[in-house]
Amino acid sequence: MLRIGLTGGIGAGKSAVSGRLAARGAVVIDADKLAREVVAPGTPGLAAIREAFGDDVIADGALDRPALARIVFADEARRRQLNAIVHPLVGARTAELMHAAWPEAIVVHDVPLLVENGLAPAYHLVVIVHAPVDVRIDRLHRDRGMTTDEARARIGSQATEEQRRAVADVWLDNSGSLAELEKSVDTLWDDRLVPYEANIRERRNAWRSGRAEIVPHDPTWPVQAERIANRLRTALGERATRVDHIGSTSVPDLAAKDILDMMVSVRSIEDADAIADTLNDAGFPPNPRIRSDEPKPADPDPAHWAKRYHNNADPGRTVNLHVRVEGWPNWRYALLFRDWLRADAGARADYERHKLALAAEHGSYEAYAIAKEPWFDRALPLAEAWSKQAGWSA
């Protein structure tokens, strides 16, 4: 199933987004509702809170939420104490609901503290709902009766906008009308989430067509790559020895195709085959047409250039995922060329000129990739010379 993490600051409009996604067919698991469920009257959760915080947070046999909020939002240690009680209970209930969802489901996990608790890598996509602080304060005053100081305190206790942007695959602006927000959600559902789920289920790469267009360097490429790397590390665990952002998008100031090249390192080619299903489930179906890189003269044995290749199932983010054996020559060269180009401005400029010329001459992605190989052959001695001079190792 496709797992979507949905979050946003208090008052941003997350509930409106989850409601619209539910109306379109998503299975919504609301962490706030579960947090209420696990501390309802008569539950072990409520008993644990009473023991930790005393009778002052209980009213008529139920949890007095305003009283508890006044304690935990004024004292970080007490908030951590509350989280230690509630979070495991919510986690167990969440796992039950996810297990009960049908295999083709698009599951939206509505989590207020997704960013704060470092949960982003567990999802195929993270959707952030955002609104300016002044808009959120007005909403909290109007809808929840909070004073301005109370609203600012609640907002200040949560993740910053910068922290949310670092994990956001989708940024939904909710500073306008509800109709505008729902239109954005519908577009997300139709154009990205539905095809993404189908691509994973059918082990199909998202279709990539058109010319190999070179664009100016995007400073967000490394941030996007780190999100993908964190998902891969979470999915693969110790089966991957490392995960790297490679290729042109990993080199600052270098124009490139808007395609993130990622490399998963494994201990053997058999391990590369063994993780194929896991990578597919994580959103990277295998591409069996490519099974190796082009051998170079220093090690012409084709067996040492084998790899496994995966692409993106997500229609919204193009990725080439190379699974290579750590220590093999193709693994080493991928890291060598990246680090050399990062260090050598002249080589970087020469490569960019070459890329722009080839992209203009060769229309398709495949033809462009083949046409670049002679440049790599000519550049390899220069990269090797740099590695010796710099004392570089992978």
PDB file of N, CA, C and O in Angstrom, residues 5 7 24 29 44 52 87-88 96 122 145 156 161 178 265 278 292 302 330 346 349 362 374 383:
ATOM      1  N   GLY A   5       2.475  10.376   4.794  1.00  0.00           N
ATOM      2  CA  GLY A   5       2.521  11.082   6.063  1.00  0.00           C
ATOM      3  C   GLY A   5       1.988  12.492   5.863  1.00  0.00           C
ATOM      4  O   GLY A   5       2.466  13.225   4.998  1.00  0.00           O
ATOM      5  N   THR A   7       1.088  16.143   7.734  1.00  0.00           N
ATOM      6  CA  THR A   7       1.274  16.931   8.935  1.00  0.00           C
ATOM      7  C   THR A   7       1.256  18.411   8.594  1.00  0.00           C
ATOM      8  O   THR A   7       1.153  18.804   7.430  1.00  0.00           O
ATOM      9  N   ARG A  24     -11.926  11.358  -1.243  1.00  0.00           N
ATOM     10  CA  ARG A  24     -11.450  10.828  -2.524  1.00  0.00           C
ATOM     11  C   ARG A  24     -11.139   9.334  -2.461  1.00  0.00           C
ATOM     12  O   ARG A  24     -10.848   8.730  -3.493  1.00  0.00           O
ATOM     13  N   ILE A  29      -5.788   7.569   8.838  1.00  0.00           N
ATOM     14  CA  ILE A  29      -5.531   7.199  10.233  1.00  0.00           C
ATOM     15  C   ILE A  29      -5.113   8.471  10.953  1.00  0.00           C
ATOM     16  O   ILE A  29      -4.049   9.032  10.688  1.00  0.00           O
ATOM     17  N   PRO A  44      -6.108   1.657  30.043  1.00  0.00           N
ATOM     18  CA  PRO A  44      -4.811   1.680  30.735  1.00  0.00           C
ATOM     19  C   PRO A  44      -4.060   3.000  30.514  1.00  0.00           C
ATOM     20  O   PRO A  44      -3.318   3.440  31.396  1.00  0.00           O
ATOM     21  N   ALA A  52       0.874   9.475  36.646  1.00  0.00           N
ATOM     22  CA  ALA A  52       2.015  10.355  36.389  1.00  0.00           C
ATOM     23  C   ALA A  52       1.736  11.814  36.714  1.00  0.00           C
ATOM     24  O   ALA A  52       2.622  12.544  37.174  1.00  0.00           O
ATOM     25  N   HIS A  87       2.527   7.776  23.139  1.00  0.00           N
ATOM     26  CA  HIS A  87       3.037   7.394  21.814  1.00  0.00           C
ATOM     27  C   HIS A  87       3.084   5.883  21.579  1.00  0.00           C
ATOM     28  O   HIS A  87       2.682   5.419  20.501  1.00  0.00           O
ATOM     29  N   PRO A  88       3.575   5.068  22.521  1.00  0.00           N
ATOM     30  CA  PRO A  88       3.565   3.614  22.257  1.00  0.00           C
ATOM     31  C   PRO A  88       2.156   3.057  22.057  1.00  0.00           C
ATOM     32  O   PRO A  88       1.950   2.158  21.231  1.00  0.00           O
ATOM     33  N   GLU A  96      -2.148  -1.678  13.925  1.00  0.00           N
ATOM     34  CA  GLU A  96      -3.330  -2.518  13.721  1.00  0.00           C
ATOM     35  C   GLU A  96      -4.172  -2.017  12.545  1.00  0.00           C
ATOM     36  O   GLU A  96      -4.626  -2.807  11.707  1.00  0.00           O
ATOM     37  N   ALA A 122       9.560   6.954   7.130  1.00  0.00           N
ATOM     38  CA  ALA A 122       8.697   5.763   7.120  1.00  0.00           C
ATOM     39  C   ALA A 122       7.627   5.812   6.049  1.00  0.00           C
ATOM     40  O   ALA A 122       6.934   4.821   5.824  1.00  0.00           O
ATOM     41  N   GLY A 145     -10.883  29.122  20.533  1.00  0.00           N
ATOM     42  CA  GLY A 145     -10.982  30.034  21.659  1.00  0.00           C
ATOM     43  C   GLY A 145      -9.672  30.350  22.344  1.00  0.00           C
ATOM     44  O   GLY A 145      -9.657  30.804  23.494  1.00  0.00           O
ATOM     45  N   GLY A 156       4.892  27.861  18.753  1.00  0.00           N
ATOM     46  CA  GLY A 156       6.323  27.867  19.052  1.00  0.00           C
ATOM     47  C   GLY A 156       6.843  26.546  19.582  1.00  0.00           C
ATOM     48  O   GLY A 156       8.049  26.283  19.509  1.00  0.00           O
ATOM     49  N   GLU A 161       9.094  26.186  10.264  1.00  0.00           N
ATOM     50  CA  GLU A 161       8.829  26.044   8.838  1.00  0.00           C
ATOM     51  C   GLU A 161      10.028  25.419   8.125  1.00  0.00           C
ATOM     52  O   GLU A 161       9.874  24.568   7.235  1.00  0.00           O
ATOM     53  N   LEU A 178     -11.006  27.504   1.182  1.00  0.00           N
ATOM     54  CA  LEU A 178     -11.153  26.054   1.257  1.00  0.00           C
ATOM     55  C   LEU A 178     -11.250  25.458  -0.135  1.00  0.00           C
ATOM     56  O   LEU A 178     -10.688  24.384  -0.402  1.00  0.00           O
ATOM     57  N   SER A 265      24.730   0.870  -1.791  1.00  0.00           N
ATOM     58  CA  SER A 265      25.880  -0.042  -1.771  1.00  0.00           C
ATOM     59  C   SER A 265      25.506  -1.313  -1.026  1.00  0.00           C
ATOM     60  O   SER A 265      24.884  -1.263   0.046  1.00  0.00           O
ATOM     61  N   THR A 278      12.046  -5.255  -1.716  1.00  0.00           N
ATOM     62  CA  THR A 278      11.996  -4.195  -0.714  1.00  0.00           C
ATOM     63  C   THR A 278      12.070  -2.827  -1.371  1.00  0.00           C
ATOM     64  O   THR A 278      11.345  -1.899  -0.991  1.00  0.00           O
ATOM     65  N   SER A 292      24.263  -3.694 -15.985  1.00  0.00           N
ATOM     66  CA  SER A 292      25.689  -3.437 -15.761  1.00  0.00           C
ATOM     67  C   SER A 292      26.053  -2.057 -16.282  1.00  0.00           C
ATOM     68  O   SER A 292      25.275  -1.422 -17.013  1.00  0.00           O
ATOM     69  N   PRO A 302      33.694  -7.860 -17.361  1.00  0.00           N
ATOM     70  CA  PRO A 302      32.306  -7.389 -17.270  1.00  0.00           C
ATOM     71  C   PRO A 302      31.626  -7.762 -15.954  1.00  0.00           C
ATOM     72  O   PRO A 302      30.740  -7.033 -15.497  1.00  0.00           O
ATOM     73  N   ASN A 330      32.792  -0.025 -10.731  1.00  0.00           N
ATOM     74  CA  ASN A 330      31.713   0.915 -11.061  1.00  0.00           C
ATOM     75  C   ASN A 330      31.245   1.688  -9.824  1.00  0.00           C
ATOM     76  O   ASN A 330      30.865   2.861  -9.925  1.00  0.00           O
ATOM     77  N   GLY A 346      37.305  23.631 -13.168  1.00  0.00           N
ATOM     78  CA  GLY A 346      37.556  23.527 -14.604  1.00  0.00           C
ATOM     79  C   GLY A 346      36.929  22.285 -15.200  1.00  0.00           C
ATOM     80  O   GLY A 346      36.313  22.344 -16.279  1.00  0.00           O
ATOM     81  N   ALA A 349      33.158  22.768 -15.372  1.00  0.00           N
ATOM     82  CA  ALA A 349      32.728  23.625 -16.476  1.00  0.00           C
ATOM     83  C   ALA A 349      32.818  22.890 -17.808  1.00  0.00           C
ATOM     84  O   ALA A 349      31.941  23.024 -18.671  1.00  0.00           O
ATOM     85  N   HIS A 362      21.310  15.076 -29.053  1.00  0.00           N
ATOM     86  CA  HIS A 362      20.673  13.770 -28.866  1.00  0.00           C
ATOM     87  C   HIS A 362      19.393  13.957 -28.050  1.00  0.00           C
ATOM     88  O   HIS A 362      19.442  14.325 -26.877  1.00  0.00           O
ATOM     89  N   PRO A 374      32.064   8.559 -24.093  1.00  0.00           N
ATOM     90  CA  PRO A 374      33.435   8.929 -24.496  1.00  0.00           C
ATOM     91  C   PRO A 374      34.039  10.031 -23.633  1.00  0.00           C
ATOM     92  O   PRO A 374      35.256  10.026 -23.399  1.00  0.00           O
ATOM     93  N   ALA A 383      40.606  12.342 -13.532  1.00  0.00           N
ATOM     94  CA  ALA A 383      40.006  12.081 -12.227  1.00  0.00           C
ATOM     95  C   ALA A 383      40.923  11.227 -11.359  1.00  0.00           C
ATOM     96  O   ALA A 383      41.070  11.460 -10.151  1.00  0.00           O
TER      97      ALA A 383
END
